[in-house]
Coordinates of N, CA and C in Angstrom, one line a residue:
M921 N 34.9 -150.0 -9.3 CA 33.7 -149.4 -9.6 C 33.8 -148.7 -10.9
V922 N 32.8 -149.0 -11.5 CA 32.7 -148.6 -12.8 C 31.5 -147.6 -12.9
P923 N 31.8 -146.6 -13.5 CA 30.7 -145.6 -13.5 C 29.7 -146.0 -14.6
S924 N 28.5 -145.8 -14.3 CA 27.5 -146.2 -15.3 C 27.2 -145.1 -16.2
K925 N 27.3 -143.9 -15.8 CA 27.1 -142.8 -16.6 C 28.3 -141.9 -16.5
P926 N 28.6 -141.2 -17.6 CA 29.7 -140.2 -17.5 C 29.3 -139.0 -16.7
R927 N 30.2 -138.5 -16.0 CA 29.9 -137.3 -15.2 C 30.1 -136.1 -16.1
R928 N 29.3 -135.2 -15.8 CA 29.3 -133.9 -16.5 C 30.2 -132.9 -15.8
S929 N 30.4 -133.1 -14.6 CA 31.2 -132.2 -13.9 C 32.2 -133.0 -13.0
A930 N 33.2 -132.4 -12.6 CA 34.1 -133.0 -11.7 C 33.5 -133.2 -10.3
P931 N 34.0 -134.3 -9.7 CA 33.4 -134.5 -8.3 C 33.9 -133.3 -7.4
K932 N 33.0 -133.1 -6.5 CA 33.3 -132.0 -5.6 C 34.6 -132.2 -4.8
S933 N 34.8 -133.4 -4.5 CA 36.1 -133.6 -3.9 C 36.8 -134.7 -4.6
A934 N 37.9 -134.4 -4.9 CA 38.7 -135.5 -5.6 C 39.3 -136.3 -4.6
P935 N 39.5 -137.6 -4.9 CA 40.1 -138.5 -3.9 C 41.5 -138.0 -3.6
G936 N 41.8 -137.9 -2.4 CA 43.1 -137.5 -2.0 C 43.3 -136.0 -1.8
K937 N 42.3 -135.3 -2.2 CA 42.3 -133.8 -2.0 C 41.3 -133.4 -0.9
A938 N 41.7 -132.5 -0.1 CA 40.8 -132.0 0.9 C 39.8 -131.0 0.3
T939 N 38.7 -131.0 0.8 CA 37.7 -130.1 0.2 C 37.9 -128.7 0.8
P940 N 38.0 -127.7 -0.1 CA 38.2 -126.3 0.5 C 37.0 -125.9 1.2
R941 N 37.3 -125.3 2.4 CA 36.2 -124.8 3.2 C 35.7 -123.4 2.7
R942 N 34.5 -123.3 2.7 CA 34.0 -122.0 2.4 C 34.0 -121.1 3.7
R943 N 34.5 -120.0 3.5 CA 34.5 -119.1 4.6 C 33.3 -118.3 4.6
P944 N 32.7 -118.2 5.8 CA 31.5 -117.3 5.8 C 31.9 -115.9 5.5
K945 N 30.9 -115.2 5.0 CA 31.2 -113.7 4.7 C 31.3 -113.0 6.0
P946 N 32.4 -112.2 6.2 CA 32.5 -111.5 7.5 C 31.4 -110.5 7.7
V947 N 30.9 -110.5 8.9 CA 29.9 -109.6 9.2 C 30.6 -108.2 9.5
I948 N 30.1 -107.3 8.7 CA 30.7 -105.9 8.8 C 30.0 -105.3 10.0
E949 N 30.8 -105.0 11.0 CA 30.3 -104.3 12.1 C 30.1 -102.8 11.8
A950 N 28.9 -102.3 12.1 CA 28.7 -100.9 11.9 C 29.4 -100.1 12.9
D951 N 29.9 -99.0 12.5 CA 30.6 -98.1 13.4 C 29.6 -97.6 14.5
A952 N 30.0 -97.4 15.7 CA 29.2 -96.9 16.7 C 28.6 -95.6 16.4
G953 N 29.4 -94.7 15.7 CA 28.9 -93.4 15.3 C 27.9 -93.5 14.2
T954 N 28.0 -94.4 13.3 CA 27.0 -94.5 12.2 C 25.7 -95.0 12.8
D955 N 25.7 -95.9 13.7 CA 24.5 -96.4 14.3 C 23.8 -95.3 15.1
A956 N 24.6 -94.6 15.9 CA 24.1 -93.5 16.7 C 23.5 -92.4 15.8
E957 N 24.1 -92.2 14.7 CA 23.6 -91.1 13.8 C 22.3 -91.6 13.2
A958 N 22.2 -92.9 12.9 CA 20.9 -93.4 12.4 C 19.8 -93.3 13.4
R959 N 20.2 -93.7 14.7 CA 19.2 -93.6 15.7 C 18.9 -92.1 16.0
G960 N 19.9 -91.2 15.9 CA 19.6 -89.8 16.1 C 18.7 -89.2 15.1
R961 N 18.9 -89.6 13.8 CA 18.0 -89.2 12.8 C 16.6 -89.7 13.0
R962 N 16.5 -90.9 13.4 CA 15.2 -91.4 13.7 C 14.5 -90.7 14.8
M963 N 15.3 -90.3 15.9 CA 14.8 -89.6 17.0 C 14.4 -88.2 16.5
S964 N 15.2 -87.6 15.7 CA 14.9 -86.2 15.3 C 13.7 -86.2 14.4
V965 N 13.5 -87.3 13.6 CA 12.3 -87.3 12.7 C 11.1 -87.5 13.6
R966 N 11.2 -88.4 14.6 CA 10.1 -88.6 15.6 C 9.8 -87.3 16.3
T967 N 10.9 -86.7 16.8 CA 10.7 -85.4 17.5 C 10.1 -84.4 16.6
G968 N 10.5 -84.3 15.3 CA 10.0 -83.3 14.4 C 8.5 -83.6 14.2
I969 N 8.1 -84.8 14.0 CA 6.7 -85.2 13.8 C 5.9 -84.8 15.1
F970 N 6.5 -85.1 16.3 CA 5.8 -84.7 17.5 C 5.6 -83.2 17.6
L971 N 6.7 -82.5 17.2 CA 6.6 -81.0 17.3 C 5.5 -80.5 16.3
L972 N 5.5 -81.1 15.1 CA 4.5 -80.7 14.2 C 3.0 -80.9 14.7
V973 N 2.9 -82.0 15.4 CA 1.5 -82.3 15.9 C 1.2 -81.3 17.0
V974 N 2.2 -81.0 17.9 CA 2.0 -80.0 18.9 C 1.7 -78.7 18.3
A975 N 2.4 -78.3 17.3 CA 2.1 -77.0 16.6 C 0.7 -77.0 16.0
A976 N 0.3 -78.1 15.4 CA -1.0 -78.1 14.8 C -2.1 -78.0 15.9
V977 N -1.9 -78.6 17.1 CA -2.8 -78.5 18.2 C -2.9 -77.1 18.7
L978 N -1.7 -76.5 18.8 CA -1.6 -75.1 19.3 C -2.3 -74.1 18.4
L979 N -2.1 -74.3 17.1 CA -2.7 -73.5 16.1 C -4.3 -73.7 16.1
A980 N -4.7 -74.9 16.4 CA -6.1 -75.1 16.4 C -6.7 -74.4 17.6
F981 N -6.0 -74.3 18.7 CA -6.5 -73.6 19.9 C -6.2 -72.2 20.0
L982 N -5.3 -71.6 19.2 CA -4.9 -70.2 19.3 C -6.0 -69.3 18.9
S983 N -6.7 -69.6 17.8 CA -7.7 -68.6 17.3 C -8.9 -68.6 18.3
P984 N -9.4 -69.7 18.8 CA -10.4 -69.5 19.9 C -9.9 -68.8 21.1
L985 N -8.7 -69.0 21.5 CA -8.1 -68.3 22.7 C -8.0 -66.8 22.4
N986 N -7.6 -66.5 21.2 CA -7.4 -65.1 20.8 C -8.8 -64.4 20.8
S987 N -9.8 -65.1 20.2 CA -11.1 -64.5 20.2 C -11.7 -64.4 21.6
A988 N -11.4 -65.3 22.5 CA -11.9 -65.3 23.9 C -11.2 -64.1 24.6
L989 N -9.9 -63.9 24.4 CA -9.3 -62.7 25.0 C -9.9 -61.4 24.5
K990 N -10.1 -61.3 23.2 CA -10.7 -60.1 22.7 C -12.1 -59.9 23.3
Q991 N -12.9 -60.9 23.4 CA -14.2 -60.8 24.0 C -14.1 -60.4 25.5
A992 N -13.1 -60.9 26.2 CA -13.0 -60.5 27.6 C -12.6 -59.1 27.7
Q993 N -11.8 -58.6 26.8 CA -11.4 -57.1 26.8 C -12.7 -56.3 26.5
Q994 N -13.4 -56.7 25.5 CA -14.7 -56.0 25.2 C -15.6 -56.0 26.4
I995 N -15.7 -57.1 27.1 CA -16.6 -57.2 28.2 C -16.2 -56.2 29.3
A996 N -14.9 -56.1 29.5 CA -14.3 -55.2 30.5 C -14.6 -53.8 30.1
A997 N -14.4 -53.5 28.9 CA -14.7 -52.1 28.4 C -16.1 -51.7 28.5
L998 N -17.0 -52.7 28.2 CA -18.4 -52.4 28.4 C -18.8 -52.3 29.8
N999 N -18.2 -53.1 30.7 CA -18.5 -52.9 32.1 C -18.1 -51.5 32.6
N1000 N -16.9 -51.0 32.1 CA -16.5 -49.7 32.5 C -17.5 -48.6 32.0
E1001 N -18.0 -48.8 30.8 CA -19.0 -47.9 30.2 C -20.3 -47.9 31.1
I1002 N -20.6 -49.1 31.5 CA -21.8 -49.3 32.3 C -21.7 -48.5 33.6
E1003 N -20.5 -48.6 34.3 CA -20.2 -47.9 35.5 C -20.3 -46.4 35.3
T1004 N -19.6 -45.9 34.2 CA -19.7 -44.4 34.0 C -21.1 -44.0 33.7
T1005 N -21.8 -44.8 33.0 CA -23.2 -44.4 32.7 C -24.1 -44.4 34.0
K1006 N -23.8 -45.3 34.8 CA -24.6 -45.3 36.1 C -24.2 -44.1 36.9
A1007 N -22.9 -43.7 36.9 CA -22.6 -42.5 37.6 C -23.2 -41.2 37.0
E1008 N -23.3 -41.2 35.7 CA -23.9 -40.1 35.0 C -25.4 -40.0 35.4
V1009 N -26.1 -41.2 35.4 CA -27.5 -41.3 35.7 C -27.7 -40.8 37.1
K1010 N -26.8 -41.2 38.0 CA -27.0 -40.8 39.4 C -26.9 -39.2 39.5
S1011 N -25.9 -38.6 38.9 CA -25.7 -37.2 38.9 C -26.9 -36.5 38.3
L1012 N -27.4 -37.0 37.2 CA -28.6 -36.4 36.6 C -29.8 -36.5 37.4
E1013 N -30.0 -37.6 38.2 CA -31.1 -37.7 39.1 C -31.0 -36.7 40.2
E1014 N -29.8 -36.5 40.7 CA -29.6 -35.5 41.8 C -29.9 -34.1 41.2
K1015 N -29.5 -33.8 40.0 CA -29.8 -32.5 39.4 C -31.3 -32.4 39.2
N1016 N -31.9 -33.4 38.8 CA -33.4 -33.4 38.6 C -34.1 -33.1 39.9
E1017 N -33.6 -33.7 41.0 CA -34.2 -33.4 42.4 C -33.9 -32.0 42.7
N1018 N -32.8 -31.5 42.4 CA -32.5 -30.1 42.7 C -33.4 -29.1 42.0
L1019 N -33.7 -29.5 40.7 CA -34.5 -28.6 39.9 C -36.0 -28.6 40.4
R1020 N -36.4 -29.6 41.2 CA -37.7 -29.6 41.7 C -37.8 -28.7 43.0
D1021 N -36.6 -28.3 43.5 CA -36.6 -27.5 44.7 C -36.7 -26.0 44.4
P1022 N -37.7 -25.3 44.8 CA -37.8 -23.9 44.4 C -36.7 -23.0 44.9
A1023 N -36.1 -23.3 46.1 CA -35.0 -22.5 46.6 C -33.8 -22.6 45.7
Y1024 N -33.5 -23.8 45.3 CA -32.4 -24.0 44.4 C -32.6 -23.3 43.0
I1025 N -33.8 -23.3 42.6 CA -34.1 -22.6 41.3 C -33.9 -21.1 41.5
K1026 N -34.4 -20.5 42.6 CA -34.2 -19.1 42.8 C -32.7 -18.7 42.9
R1027 N -31.9 -19.6 43.6 CA -30.5 -19.3 43.8 C -29.8 -19.3 42.4
K1028 N -30.1 -20.4 41.6 CA -29.5 -20.5 40.3 C -29.9 -19.3 39.4
A1029 N -31.1 -18.9 39.5 CA -31.6 -17.8 38.6 C -30.9 -16.5 39.0
R1030 N -30.6 -16.3 40.3 CA -29.9 -15.1 40.7 C -28.5 -15.2 40.3
E1031 N -27.8 -16.3 40.5 CA -26.4 -16.5 40.2 C -26.1 -16.5 38.6
D1032 N -26.9 -17.3 37.9 CA -26.6 -17.5 36.5 C -27.2 -16.5 35.6
Q1033 N -28.5 -16.2 35.9 CA -29.3 -15.3 35.0 C -29.4 -13.9 35.5
Y1034 N -28.9 -13.6 36.7 CA -29.0 -12.2 37.3 C -30.4 -11.8 37.5
Y1035 N -31.3 -12.7 37.9 CA -32.7 -12.3 38.2 C -32.7 -11.7 39.6
V1036 N -33.7 -10.7 39.8 CA -33.8 -10.0 41.1 C -35.3 -10.1 41.5
E1037 N -35.5 -10.3 42.8 CA -36.8 -10.4 43.3 C -37.4 -9.0 43.3
K1038 N -38.7 -8.9 43.3 CA -39.4 -7.6 43.3 C -39.1 -6.8 44.5
G1039 N -38.8 -5.6 44.3 CA -38.5 -4.7 45.4 C -37.0 -4.7 45.8
K1040 N -36.2 -5.4 45.1 CA -34.8 -5.4 45.5 C -34.0 -4.8 44.3
N1041 N -32.9 -4.2 44.6 CA -32.0 -3.6 43.5 C -30.9 -4.6 43.3
A1042 N -30.5 -4.7 42.0 CA -29.4 -5.6 41.6 C -28.1 -4.8 41.4
V1043 N -27.1 -5.2 42.0 CA -25.8 -4.6 41.8 C -24.8 -5.7 41.2
I1044 N -24.3 -5.5 40.1 CA -23.4 -6.4 39.5 C -21.9 -5.9 39.6
V1045 N -21.1 -6.7 40.2 CA -19.7 -6.3 40.4 C -18.9 -7.0 39.3
T1046 N -18.2 -6.2 38.5 CA -17.4 -6.8 37.4 C -15.9 -7.2 37.9
N1047 N -15.4 -6.3 38.7 CA -14.0 -6.5 39.2 C -14.1 -6.8 40.7
Q1048 N -14.2 -8.1 41.0 CA -14.5 -8.5 42.4 C -13.2 -8.3 43.3
E1049 N -12.0 -8.4 42.7 CA -10.8 -8.2 43.5 C -10.7 -6.8 44.0
A1050 N -11.1 -5.8 43.2 CA -11.0 -4.4 43.6 C -11.9 -4.1 44.8
V1051 N -13.0 -4.8 45.0 CA -13.9 -4.6 46.0 C -13.5 -5.3 47.3
D1052 N -13.0 -6.4 47.2 CA -12.6 -7.2 48.4 C -11.5 -6.5 49.1
E1053 N -11.7 -6.2 50.4 CA -10.7 -5.6 51.2 C -9.5 -6.5 51.6
E1054 N -9.9 -7.8 51.7 CA -8.8 -8.8 52.0 C -7.9 -9.1 50.9
S1055 N -8.3 -8.8 49.7 CA -7.4 -9.1 48.5 C -6.5 -8.0 48.2
E1056 N -6.5 -6.9 48.9 CA -5.6 -5.8 48.7 C -4.1 -6.3 48.9
P1057 N -3.2 -5.9 48.0 CA -1.8 -6.3 48.3 C -1.3 -5.6 49.5
E1058 N -0.5 -6.2 50.2 CA 0.1 -5.6 51.4 C 1.2 -4.6 50.9
R1059 N 1.2 -3.4 51.4 CA 2.2 -2.4 51.1 C 3.4 -2.6 52.0
P1060 N 4.6 -2.4 51.5 CA 5.7 -2.5 52.4 C 5.7 -1.4 53.4
V1061 N 6.1 -1.7 54.6 CA 6.2 -0.7 55.7 C 7.6 0.0 55.6
R1062 N 7.6 1.3 55.5 CA 8.8 2.1 55.4 C 9.4 2.3 56.8
K1063 N 10.7 2.3 56.8 CA 11.4 2.6 58.1 C 11.3 4.1 58.4
Q1064 N 11.4 4.9 57.4 CA 11.4 6.3 57.6 C 10.6 6.9 56.4
A1065 N 10.4 8.2 56.4 CA 9.6 8.9 55.4 C 10.3 8.8 54.1
W1066 N 9.5 8.9 53.0 CA 10.0 8.7 51.7 C 11.0 9.7 51.3
Y1067 N 10.9 10.9 51.7 CA 11.9 12.0 51.3 C 13.2 11.7 52.0
L1068 N 13.2 11.2 53.2 CA 14.5 10.9 53.8 C 15.2 9.7 53.1
E1069 N 14.4 8.7 52.6 CA 15.0 7.6 51.9 C 15.6 8.1 50.5
L1070 N 14.9 9.1 49.9 CA 15.3 9.7 48.7 C 16.6 10.4 48.9
L1071 N 16.7 11.2 50.0 CA 17.9 11.9 50.3 C 19.1 11.0 50.5
E1072 N 18.9 9.9 51.2 CA 19.9 8.9 51.5 C 20.4 8.3 50.2
S1073 N 19.5 7.9 49.3 CA 19.9 7.3 48.0 C 20.7 8.2 47.2
I1074 N 20.4 9.5 47.2 CA 21.1 10.5 46.4 C 22.5 10.7 47.0
Q1075 N 22.6 10.7 48.3 CA 23.9 10.8 48.9 C 24.8 9.6 48.6
E1076 N 24.2 8.4 48.6 CA 25.0 7.2 48.3 C 25.4 7.2 46.9
T1077 N 24.6 7.7 46.0 CA 25.0 7.7 44.6 C 26.1 8.7 44.4
G1078 N 26.0 9.9 45.1 CA 27.1 10.9 45.0 C 28.4 10.3 45.5
N1079 N 28.3 9.6 46.6 CA 29.5 9.1 47.2 C 30.2 8.0 46.2
T1080 N 29.4 7.3 45.6 CA 30.0 6.3 44.7 C 30.6 6.9 43.5
V1081 N 30.1 8.1 43.0 CA 30.6 8.8 41.9 C 32.0 9.4 42.3
E1082 N 32.0 10.0 43.5 CA 33.2 10.7 43.9 C 34.4 9.6 44.1
K1083 N 34.1 8.4 44.5 CA 35.1 7.5 44.8 C 35.7 7.0 43.5
S1084 N 34.9 6.9 42.5 CA 35.5 6.3 41.2 C 36.1 7.4 40.5

């Protein structure tokens, strides 16, 4: 065989020589730790994004919840005010009814303003405790006459001086 054209390159396999095999590039196996770290990072990024979304939702709902709580407290305070005002109104209505009663007015005029009916004399007591018989302090009851007690105490004093 005669070549018709000259070759520019050598034949891939020369006669009598075996063709060298190309070895495939070895597949580098990733370490189990490296793969887990990558997965862990992905999970933490996903978790971080999830937490950010949850935080954004909470922040969106916190201000309305806060205002709702404040309004509930204000409503409770106003309800307390309403109850106290109702109690005051009730006591003022009772007082108004009493002021329409002539006997109540006479009694209050005598007690507070010291008014006296015609033909009666007014006596004002300034020291009420001195007048009350029940309020007198109880005096101690003596076993014997005062002069005998005095004599005994003098004798006891004299005895104590003589002994020392």
